[in-house]
Coordinates of N, CA and C and ligand atoms in Angstrom, one line a residue:
X1 N 0.8 -1.2 0.0 CA 0.0 0.0 0.0 C 0.9 1.3 0.0
X2 N 2.0 1.2 0.6 CA 2.9 2.4 0.7 C 4.0 2.3 -0.3
X3 N 3.8 1.5 -1.3 CA 4.8 1.4 -2.4 C 4.3 2.0 -3.7
X4 N 5.1 2.9 -4.3 CA 4.8 3.5 -5.6 C 5.6 2.9 -6.7
X5 N 5.8 3.7 -7.7 CA 6.6 3.3 -8.9 C 8.1 3.5 -8.6
X6 N 8.4 4.5 -7.8 CA 9.8 4.8 -7.6 C 10.2 4.8 -6.1
X7 N 9.2 4.9 -5.2 CA 9.6 5.0 -3.8 C 8.7 4.1 -3.0
X8 N 9.2 3.9 -1.7 CA 8.4 3.2 -0.7 C 8.4 4.2 0.5
X9 N 7.3 4.3 1.2 CA 7.2 5.0 2.4 C 7.2 4.1 3.6
X10 N 8.0 4.5 4.6 CA 8.1 3.6 5.8 C 8.4 4.4 7.0
X11 N 8.2 3.8 8.2 CA 8.4 4.6 9.5 C 9.9 5.1 9.5
X12 N 10.1 6.2 10.2 CA 11.4 6.7 10.4 C 12.1 5.9 11.5
X13 N 13.4 5.7 11.2 CA 14.2 4.9 12.2 C 15.2 5.9 12.9
X14 N 15.7 5.6 14.1 CA 16.7 6.4 14.7 C 18.0 6.6 13.8
X15 N 18.3 5.6 13.0 CA 19.4 5.7 12.1 C 19.2 6.8 11.0
X16 N 18.0 7.3 10.8 CA 17.8 8.3 9.8 C 18.1 9.7 10.3
X17 N 18.5 9.8 11.6 CA 18.6 11.1 12.2 C 19.7 12.0 11.6
X18 N 20.8 11.4 11.2 CA 21.9 12.2 10.6 C 21.5 12.9 9.3
X19 N 20.8 12.1 8.5 CA 20.3 12.6 7.2 C 19.3 13.7 7.4
X20 N 18.4 13.5 8.4 CA 17.3 14.4 8.7 C 17.9 15.7 9.2
X21 N 19.0 15.6 9.9 CA 19.7 16.8 10.5 C 20.3 17.6 9.3
X22 N 20.9 16.9 8.4 CA 21.6 17.6 7.2 C 20.5 18.3 6.4
X23 N 19.4 17.6 6.2 CA 18.3 18.3 5.4 C 17.7 19.5 6.1
X24 N 17.6 19.4 7.4 CA 17.0 20.4 8.2 C 17.9 21.7 8.0
X25 N 19.2 21.6 7.8 CA 20.0 22.7 7.6 C 20.3 23.1 6.1
X26 N 19.6 22.4 5.2 CA 19.8 22.7 3.8 C 18.9 23.9 3.4
X27 N 19.6 25.0 3.0 CA 18.8 26.2 2.6 C 17.7 25.9 1.5
X28 N 17.9 25.0 0.6 CA 17.0 24.7 -0.4 C 15.7 24.0 0.2
X29 N 15.9 23.3 1.2 CA 14.7 22.6 1.8 C 14.0 23.7 2.7
X30 N 14.8 24.5 3.4 CA 14.2 25.5 4.3 C 13.5 26.6 3.6
X31 N 14.0 26.9 2.3 CA 13.5 28.0 1.6 C 12.0 28.2 1.6
X32 N 11.3 27.1 1.2 CA 9.8 27.2 1.1 C 9.1 26.5 2.2
X33 N 9.8 26.0 3.2 CA 9.2 25.3 4.3 C 9.3 26.1 5.6
X34 N 10.0 27.2 5.6 CA 10.2 27.9 6.8 C 11.4 27.4 7.6
X35 N 12.3 28.3 8.0 CA 13.5 27.7 8.6 C 13.4 28.0 10.1
X36 N 13.8 26.9 10.9 CA 13.9 27.0 12.3 C 15.3 27.2 12.8
X37 N 15.5 27.7 14.0 CA 16.9 27.9 14.5 C 17.7 26.6 14.4
X38 N 19.0 26.7 14.2 CA 19.9 25.5 14.1 C 19.8 24.6 15.4
X39 N 19.9 23.3 15.2 CA 19.9 22.4 16.3 C 21.2 21.5 16.1
X40 N 21.7 21.0 17.2 CA 22.9 20.1 17.1 C 22.5 18.7 16.6
X41 N 23.5 18.0 16.0 CA 23.3 16.7 15.6 C 22.8 15.8 16.8
X42 N 23.5 16.1 18.0 CA 23.1 15.3 19.2 C 21.6 15.5 19.6
X43 N 21.2 16.8 19.5 CA 19.8 17.0 19.8 C 18.8 16.3 18.8
X44 N 19.3 16.3 17.5 CA 18.4 15.6 16.5 C 18.5 14.1 16.7
X45 N 19.6 13.5 17.2 CA 19.7 12.1 17.4 C 18.8 11.7 18.6
X46 N 18.7 12.6 19.6 CA 17.9 12.3 20.7 C 16.4 12.3 20.3
X47 N 16.1 13.3 19.4 CA 14.7 13.4 18.9 C 14.4 12.1 18.2
X48 N 15.4 11.6 17.4 CA 15.1 10.4 16.6 C 14.9 9.2 17.5
X49 N 15.5 9.2 18.7 CA 15.4 8.0 19.6 C 14.0 8.0 20.2
X50 N 13.5 9.2 20.4 CA 12.2 9.4 21.2 C 11.0 9.8 20.3
X51 N 11.1 9.5 19.1 CA 10.0 9.9 18.2 C 8.7 9.1 18.6
X52 N 7.6 9.8 18.7 CA 6.4 9.1 19.1 C 6.0 8.1 17.9
X53 N 5.3 7.0 18.3 CA 4.9 6.1 17.3 C 3.9 6.7 16.4
X54 N 3.9 6.3 15.1 CA 2.9 6.9 14.2 C 1.5 6.5 14.5
X55 N 0.6 7.4 14.3 CA -0.9 7.2 14.5 C -1.5 7.7 13.2
X56 N -2.8 7.4 13.0 CA -3.5 8.0 11.9 C -3.6 9.5 12.0
X57 N -3.5 10.0 13.3 CA -3.6 11.5 13.5 C -2.3 12.2 13.1
X58 N -1.2 11.5 13.3 CA 0.1 12.1 12.9 C 1.0 11.0 12.5
X59 N 1.4 11.1 11.2 CA 2.2 10.0 10.6 C 3.5 10.7 10.0
X60 N 4.6 10.3 10.4 CA 5.9 10.8 9.8 C 6.5 9.6 9.1
X61 N 6.7 9.7 7.8 CA 7.2 8.6 7.1 C 8.5 8.9 6.3
X62 N 9.4 8.0 6.3 CA 10.6 8.2 5.4 C 10.3 7.8 4.0
X63 N 10.9 8.5 3.0 CA 10.8 8.1 1.6 C 12.1 7.4 1.2
X64 N 12.0 6.2 0.8 CA 13.2 5.5 0.3 C 13.0 5.0 -1.2
X65 N 14.1 4.9 -1.9 CA 14.0 4.5 -3.3 C 13.7 3.0 -3.3
X66 N 12.9 2.7 -4.3 CA 12.6 1.2 -4.5 C 13.8 0.5 -5.0
X67 N 14.6 1.2 -5.8 CA 15.7 0.6 -6.5 C 16.7 0.0 -5.5
X68 N 17.1 0.9 -4.5 CA 18.2 0.4 -3.6 C 18.0 0.8 -2.1
X69 N 16.7 1.2 -1.8 CA 16.4 1.6 -0.4 C 17.2 2.8 0.1
X70 N 17.6 3.7 -0.7 CA 18.3 4.9 -0.3 C 17.3 5.8 0.4
X71 N 17.6 6.3 1.6 CA 16.7 7.2 2.3 C 16.8 8.6 1.7
X72 N 15.8 9.1 1.1 CA 16.0 10.4 0.3 C 15.0 11.5 0.8
X73 N 14.1 11.2 1.7 CA 13.2 12.3 2.1 C 12.1 11.8 3.1
X74 N 11.1 12.7 3.3 CA 10.1 12.3 4.2 C 8.8 13.0 3.9
X75 N 7.7 12.4 4.4 CA 6.3 13.0 4.3 C 5.7 13.0 5.7
X76 N 4.9 14.0 5.9 CA 4.2 14.1 7.2 C 2.7 14.3 6.9
X77 N 1.9 13.5 7.5 CA 0.4 13.6 7.4 C -0.1 13.8 8.8
X78 N -1.0 14.8 8.9 CA -1.6 15.0 10.2 C -2.9 15.7 10.2
X79 N -3.4 16.1 11.4 CA -4.7 16.8 11.6 C -5.8 16.0 11.0
X80 N -5.8 14.7 11.2 CA -6.8 13.8 10.6 C -8.1 14.0 11.3
X81 N -9.1 14.2 10.5 CA -10.5 14.4 11.1 C -11.4 13.3 10.4
X82 N -11.6 12.2 11.2 CA -12.4 11.1 10.7 C -13.9 11.4 10.6
X83 N -14.4 12.4 11.3 CA -15.8 12.8 11.2 C -16.1 13.3 9.8
X84 N -15.2 14.3 9.3 CA -15.4 14.9 8.0 C -14.6 14.2 6.9
X85 N -13.7 13.3 7.4 CA -12.9 12.6 6.4 C -11.8 13.4 5.7
X86 N -11.1 14.2 6.5 CA -10.1 15.0 5.9 C -8.8 14.9 6.7
X87 N -7.6 15.0 6.0 CA -6.3 15.1 6.6 C -5.5 16.1 5.9
X88 N -4.4 16.5 6.6 CA -3.5 17.6 6.0 C -2.2 16.9 5.7
X89 N -1.7 17.1 4.4 CA -0.4 16.8 4.1 C 0.5 17.9 4.5
X90 N 1.1 17.7 5.7 CA 1.8 18.8 6.4 C 3.2 19.1 5.8
X91 N 3.9 18.1 5.3 CA 5.1 18.4 4.6 C 5.6 17.2 3.7
X92 N 6.3 17.6 2.7 CA 6.9 16.6 1.8 C 8.3 17.2 1.5
X93 N 9.3 16.4 1.6 CA 10.6 16.9 1.1 C 11.5 15.8 0.6
X94 N 12.1 16.1 -0.5 CA 13.2 15.2 -1.0 C 14.4 15.9 -0.5
X95 N 15.0 15.4 0.6 CA 16.1 16.0 1.2 C 17.4 15.8 0.4
X96 N 17.6 14.7 -0.2 CA 18.8 14.4 -0.9 C 18.8 15.1 -2.2
X97 N 19.7 16.1 -2.4 CA 19.7 17.0 -3.5 C 19.7 16.3 -4.9
X98 N 20.5 15.2 -4.9 CA 20.7 14.5 -6.2 C 19.4 13.8 -6.7
X99 N 18.5 13.7 -5.8 CA 17.2 13.0 -6.1 C 16.1 13.9 -6.5
X100 N 16.3 15.3 -6.2 CA 15.2 16.2 -6.6 C 15.1 16.3 -8.1
X101 N 13.9 16.4 -8.5 CA 13.6 16.6 -10.0 C 13.6 15.3 -10.7
X102 N 13.6 14.2 -10.0 CA 13.6 12.8 -10.6 C 12.3 12.1 -10.5
X103 N 11.3 12.8 -10.1 CA 9.9 12.2 -10.0 C 9.6 11.5 -8.7
X104 N 10.6 11.6 -7.8 CA 10.4 10.9 -6.5 C 9.4 11.6 -5.6
X105 N 9.4 13.0 -5.6 CA 8.5 13.7 -4.8 C 7.0 13.5 -5.3
X106 N 6.8 13.5 -6.6 CA 5.5 13.3 -7.1 C 5.0 11.9 -6.7
X107 N 5.9 10.9 -6.9 CA 5.5 9.5 -6.5 C 5.1 9.4 -5.0
X108 N 5.9 10.1 -4.2 CA 5.7 10.0 -2.7 C 4.3 10.6 -2.4
X109 N 4.0 11.7 -3.1 CA 2.7 12.4 -2.8 C 1.5 11.5 -3.3
X110 N 1.8 10.8 -4.4 CA 0.7 9.9 -4.9 C 0.5 8.7 -4.0
X111 N 1.6 8.2 -3.4 CA 1.5 7.1 -2.5 C 0.8 7.4 -1.2
X112 N 1.1 8.6 -0.6 CA 0.5 8.9 0.7 C -1.0 9.3 0.4
X113 N -1.3 9.9 -0.8 CA -2.6 10.2 -1.1 C -3.5 9.0 -1.2
X114 N -3.0 8.0 -1.9 CA -3.7 6.8 -2.1 C -4.0 6.1 -0.8
X115 N -3.0 6.2 0.1 CA -3.1 5.5 1.4 C -4.2 6.2 2.2
X116 N -4.3 7.5 2.2 CA -5.3 8.2 2.9 C -6.7 7.8 2.4
X117 N -6.9 7.7 1.1 CA -8.2 7.3 0.6 C -8.5 5.8 0.8
X118 N -7.6 5.0 0.4 CA -7.9 3.6 0.3 C -7.7 2.9 1.7
X119 N -6.7 3.3 2.5 CA -6.5 2.6 3.7 C -7.2 3.3 4.9
X120 N -7.2 4.6 4.9 CA -7.8 5.3 6.0 C -9.2 5.7 5.8
X121 N -9.6 5.6 4.5 CA -11.1 5.8 4.2 C -11.5 7.3 4.2
X122 N -10.5 8.2 4.0 CA -10.8 9.6 4.0 C -11.4 10.0 2.7
X123 N -11.9 11.3 2.7 CA -12.6 11.8 1.5 C -11.8 12.9 0.9
X124 N -11.0 13.6 1.7 CA -10.3 14.8 1.2 C -8.9 14.9 1.8
X125 N -8.0 15.4 1.1 CA -6.6 15.7 1.6 C -6.4 17.2 1.2
X126 N -5.8 17.9 2.1 CA -5.4 19.3 1.8 C -4.0 19.6 2.2
X127 N -3.5 20.7 1.7 CA -2.2 21.2 2.1 C -2.0 22.7 1.8
X128 N -1.0 23.2 2.4 CA -0.6 24.6 2.1 C 0.7 24.6 1.4
X129 N 0.9 25.4 0.4 CA 2.2 25.4 -0.3 C 2.5 26.9 -0.8
X130 N 3.7 27.3 -0.7 CA 4.1 28.6 -1.1 C 3.9 28.7 -2.6
X131 N 3.2 29.7 -3.1 CA 2.8 29.8 -4.5 C 4.0 29.7 -5.5
X132 N 5.2 30.3 -5.0 CA 6.3 30.3 -5.9 C 7.2 29.0 -5.8
X133 N 6.8 28.1 -5.0 CA 7.5 26.8 -5.0 C 7.1 25.9 -6.2
X134 N 7.7 26.2 -7.3 CA 7.2 25.7 -8.6 C 7.2 24.2 -8.6
X135 N 8.3 23.6 -8.1 CA 8.4 22.1 -8.1 C 7.3 21.5 -7.3
X136 N 7.0 22.0 -6.1 CA 6.0 21.4 -5.3 C 4.6 21.6 -5.9
X137 N 4.3 22.8 -6.3 CA 3.0 23.1 -6.9 C 2.8 22.1 -8.1
X138 N 3.8 22.0 -8.9 CA 3.7 21.1 -10.1 C 3.5 19.7 -9.7
X139 N 4.2 19.2 -8.7 CA 4.1 17.8 -8.2 C 2.6 17.6 -7.7
X140 N 2.1 18.6 -6.9 CA 0.8 18.4 -6.4 C -0.3 18.4 -7.5
X141 N -0.1 19.3 -8.5 CA -1.1 19.3 -9.6 C -1.0 18.0 -10.4
X142 N 0.1 17.5 -10.6 CA 0.2 16.2 -11.3 C -0.5 15.1 -10.7
X143 N -0.6 15.1 -9.4 CA -1.3 14.1 -8.7 C -2.8 14.3 -8.6
X144 N -3.2 15.6 -8.9 CA -4.6 15.9 -9.0 C -5.1 17.0 -8.0
X145 N -4.2 17.5 -7.2 CA -4.6 18.6 -6.3 C -5.0 19.9 -7.1
X146 N -6.0 20.6 -6.6 CA -6.4 21.8 -7.3 C -6.3 22.9 -6.2
X147 N -6.1 24.2 -6.7 CA -6.1 25.3 -5.8 C -7.5 25.6 -5.3
X148 N -7.5 25.8 -3.9 CA -8.8 26.0 -3.3 C -8.9 27.4 -2.6
X149 N -7.7 28.0 -2.4 CA -7.7 29.2 -1.7 C -6.3 29.8 -1.7
X150 N -6.2 31.1 -1.2 CA -4.9 31.8 -1.2 C -4.8 32.7 0.0
X151 N -3.8 32.5 0.7 CA -3.5 33.4 1.8 C -2.4 34.4 1.3
X152 N -2.8 35.6 1.1 CA -1.9 36.6 0.4 C -0.8 37.0 1.3
X153 N 0.5 37.0 0.8 CA 1.7 37.4 1.5 C 1.8 36.9 2.9
X154 N 1.5 35.6 3.0 CA 1.5 35.0 4.4 C 2.8 34.3 4.7
X155 N 3.7 34.2 3.7 CA 4.9 33.5 4.0 C 6.1 34.4 3.7
X156 N 7.1 34.5 4.6 CA 8.2 35.4 4.4 C 9.5 34.5 4.3
X157 N 10.2 34.7 3.2 CA 11.5 33.9 3.1 C 12.5 34.9 2.5
X158 N 13.7 34.9 3.1 CA 14.8 35.7 2.6 C 14.4 37.1 2.3
X159 N 13.6 37.7 3.2 CA 13.3 39.1 3.0 C 12.1 39.4 2.0
X160 N 11.6 38.4 1.4 CA 10.5 38.6 0.5 C 9.2 38.0 1.0
X161 N 8.1 38.5 0.6 CA 6.8 37.9 1.0 C 6.1 37.1 -0.2
X162 N 5.5 36.0 0.1 CA 4.9 35.2 -0.9 C 3.5 34.8 -0.4
X163 N 2.7 34.4 -1.4 CA 1.3 33.9 -1.1 C 1.4 32.4 -0.8
X164 N 0.5 32.0 0.1 CA 0.3 30.6 0.3 C -0.9 30.1 -0.4
X165 N -0.8 29.0 -1.1 CA -1.9 28.4 -1.8 C -2.5 27.3 -0.9
X166 N -3.8 27.2 -0.8 CA -4.4 26.0 -0.2 C -4.8 25.1 -1.4
X167 N -4.4 23.9 -1.3 CA -4.7 22.9 -2.4 C -5.4 21.7 -1.8
X168 N -6.4 21.2 -2.5 CA -7.1 20.1 -2.0 C -7.3 19.0 -3.1
X169 N -7.5 17.8 -2.6 CA -7.6 16.6 -3.5 C -8.8 15.8 -2.9
X170 N -9.8 15.5 -3.8 CA -10.9 14.7 -3.3 C -10.6 13.2 -3.7
X171 N -11.1 12.3 -2.9 CA -11.1 10.9 -3.2 C -11.7 10.8 -4.7
X172 N -11.1 10.1 -5.5 CA -11.7 10.0 -6.9 C -11.0 10.9 -7.9
X173 N -10.2 11.9 -7.4 CA -9.5 12.8 -8.3 C -8.1 12.4 -8.4
X174 N -7.6 11.5 -7.6 CA -6.2 11.1 -7.6 C -5.8 10.5 -8.9
X175 N -4.6 11.1 -9.4 CA -4.2 10.6 -10.7 C -2.8 9.9 -10.6
Ligands
LIG201 C1 8.9 19.9 -3.8 C2 9.6 18.5 -4.0 C3 9.1 17.6 -2.9 C4 9.2 17.9 -5.3 O1 9.8 16.6 -5.5 P1 10.8 16.3 -6.7 O2 11.1 14.9 -6.7 O3 11.9 17.3 -6.7 O4 9.8 16.7 -7.9 P2 9.5 15.8 -9.2 O5 10.7 15.3 -9.8 O6 8.5 14.8 -8.8 O7 8.9 16.9 -10.2 C5 7.6 17.4 -10.1 C6 7.4 18.4 -11.3 O8 8.0 19.6 -10.9 C7 8.9 20.0 -12.0 N1 10.1 20.6 -11.3 C8 11.0 20.0 -10.6 N2 11.9 20.9 -10.1 C9 11.5 22.1 -10.6 C10 11.9 23.4 -10.4 N3 13.0 23.7 -9.6 N4 11.2 24.4 -11.0 C11 10.1 24.1 -11.7 N5 9.6 22.9 -11.9 C12 10.3 21.9 -11.3 C13 9.3 18.7 -12.6 O9 9.8 18.9 -13.9 C14 8.0 17.9 -12.6 O10 7.1 18.3 -13.6 P3 7.0 17.6 -15.0 O11 6.9 16.1 -14.7 O12 5.9 18.2 -15.7 O13 8.3 17.8 -15.7 C15 11.2 18.6 -3.8 O14 11.7 19.3 -4.9 C16 11.6 19.2 -2.5 O15 11.8 18.4 -1.6 N6 11.9 20.5 -2.4 C17 12.4 21.1 -1.2 C18 11.4 21.0 0.0 C19 10.0 21.5 -0.4 O16 9.9 22.6 -1.0 N7 8.9 20.8 -0.1 C20 7.6 21.1 -0.4 C21 7.0 21.9 0.7 S1 5.3 22.2 0.5

């Protein structure tokens, strides 16, 4: 269920902490996701040891290549509302630079979307994305997400302000 054409999604392991720490400090990852103050590798290792178990309400999954199980990124799904059948795709990142632009992000979004509809029985998936994040917007559109709203100038990065797009995907629209 969590396997696509290029990637497989799986629980994060403590051994993933070093890569996650590197990506956390990568300006290209932080650019459109908001940057937090630096943390030490030791602090990130501790976080990796004490990560809460995944639930349907909050799921953090690693993205690894199908070809050779290289750990290349992560997705986070949260704010699940089973009454109305909606969850939020909180983040998606291909942390390993060499793997960006290779179709892995699109495949990971497709896999987690299919999981929310088919396994969790939800009806809608939504997300917020910075309007100028061309790769992310394109990846979401390819999977079937459509623009549902816009928070004007709600995101600040490197001294500039950008709009946030709200995008949504209904069960049955997944491509
Ligand atoms: C956004 C991200 C997850 C997309 O994953 P990816 O594997 O790099 O993207 P894909 O290879 O699946 O490409 C998706 C589409 O975007 C296009 N694209 C890729 N990089 C692009 C860029 N820099 N500018 C414009 N389009 C780009 C691709 O060509 C593809 O479209 P196409 O199939 O029509 O050619 C990834 O680039 C990433 O992790 N970025 C940094 C973190 C981030 O911004 N996350 C999203 C937060 S909402």
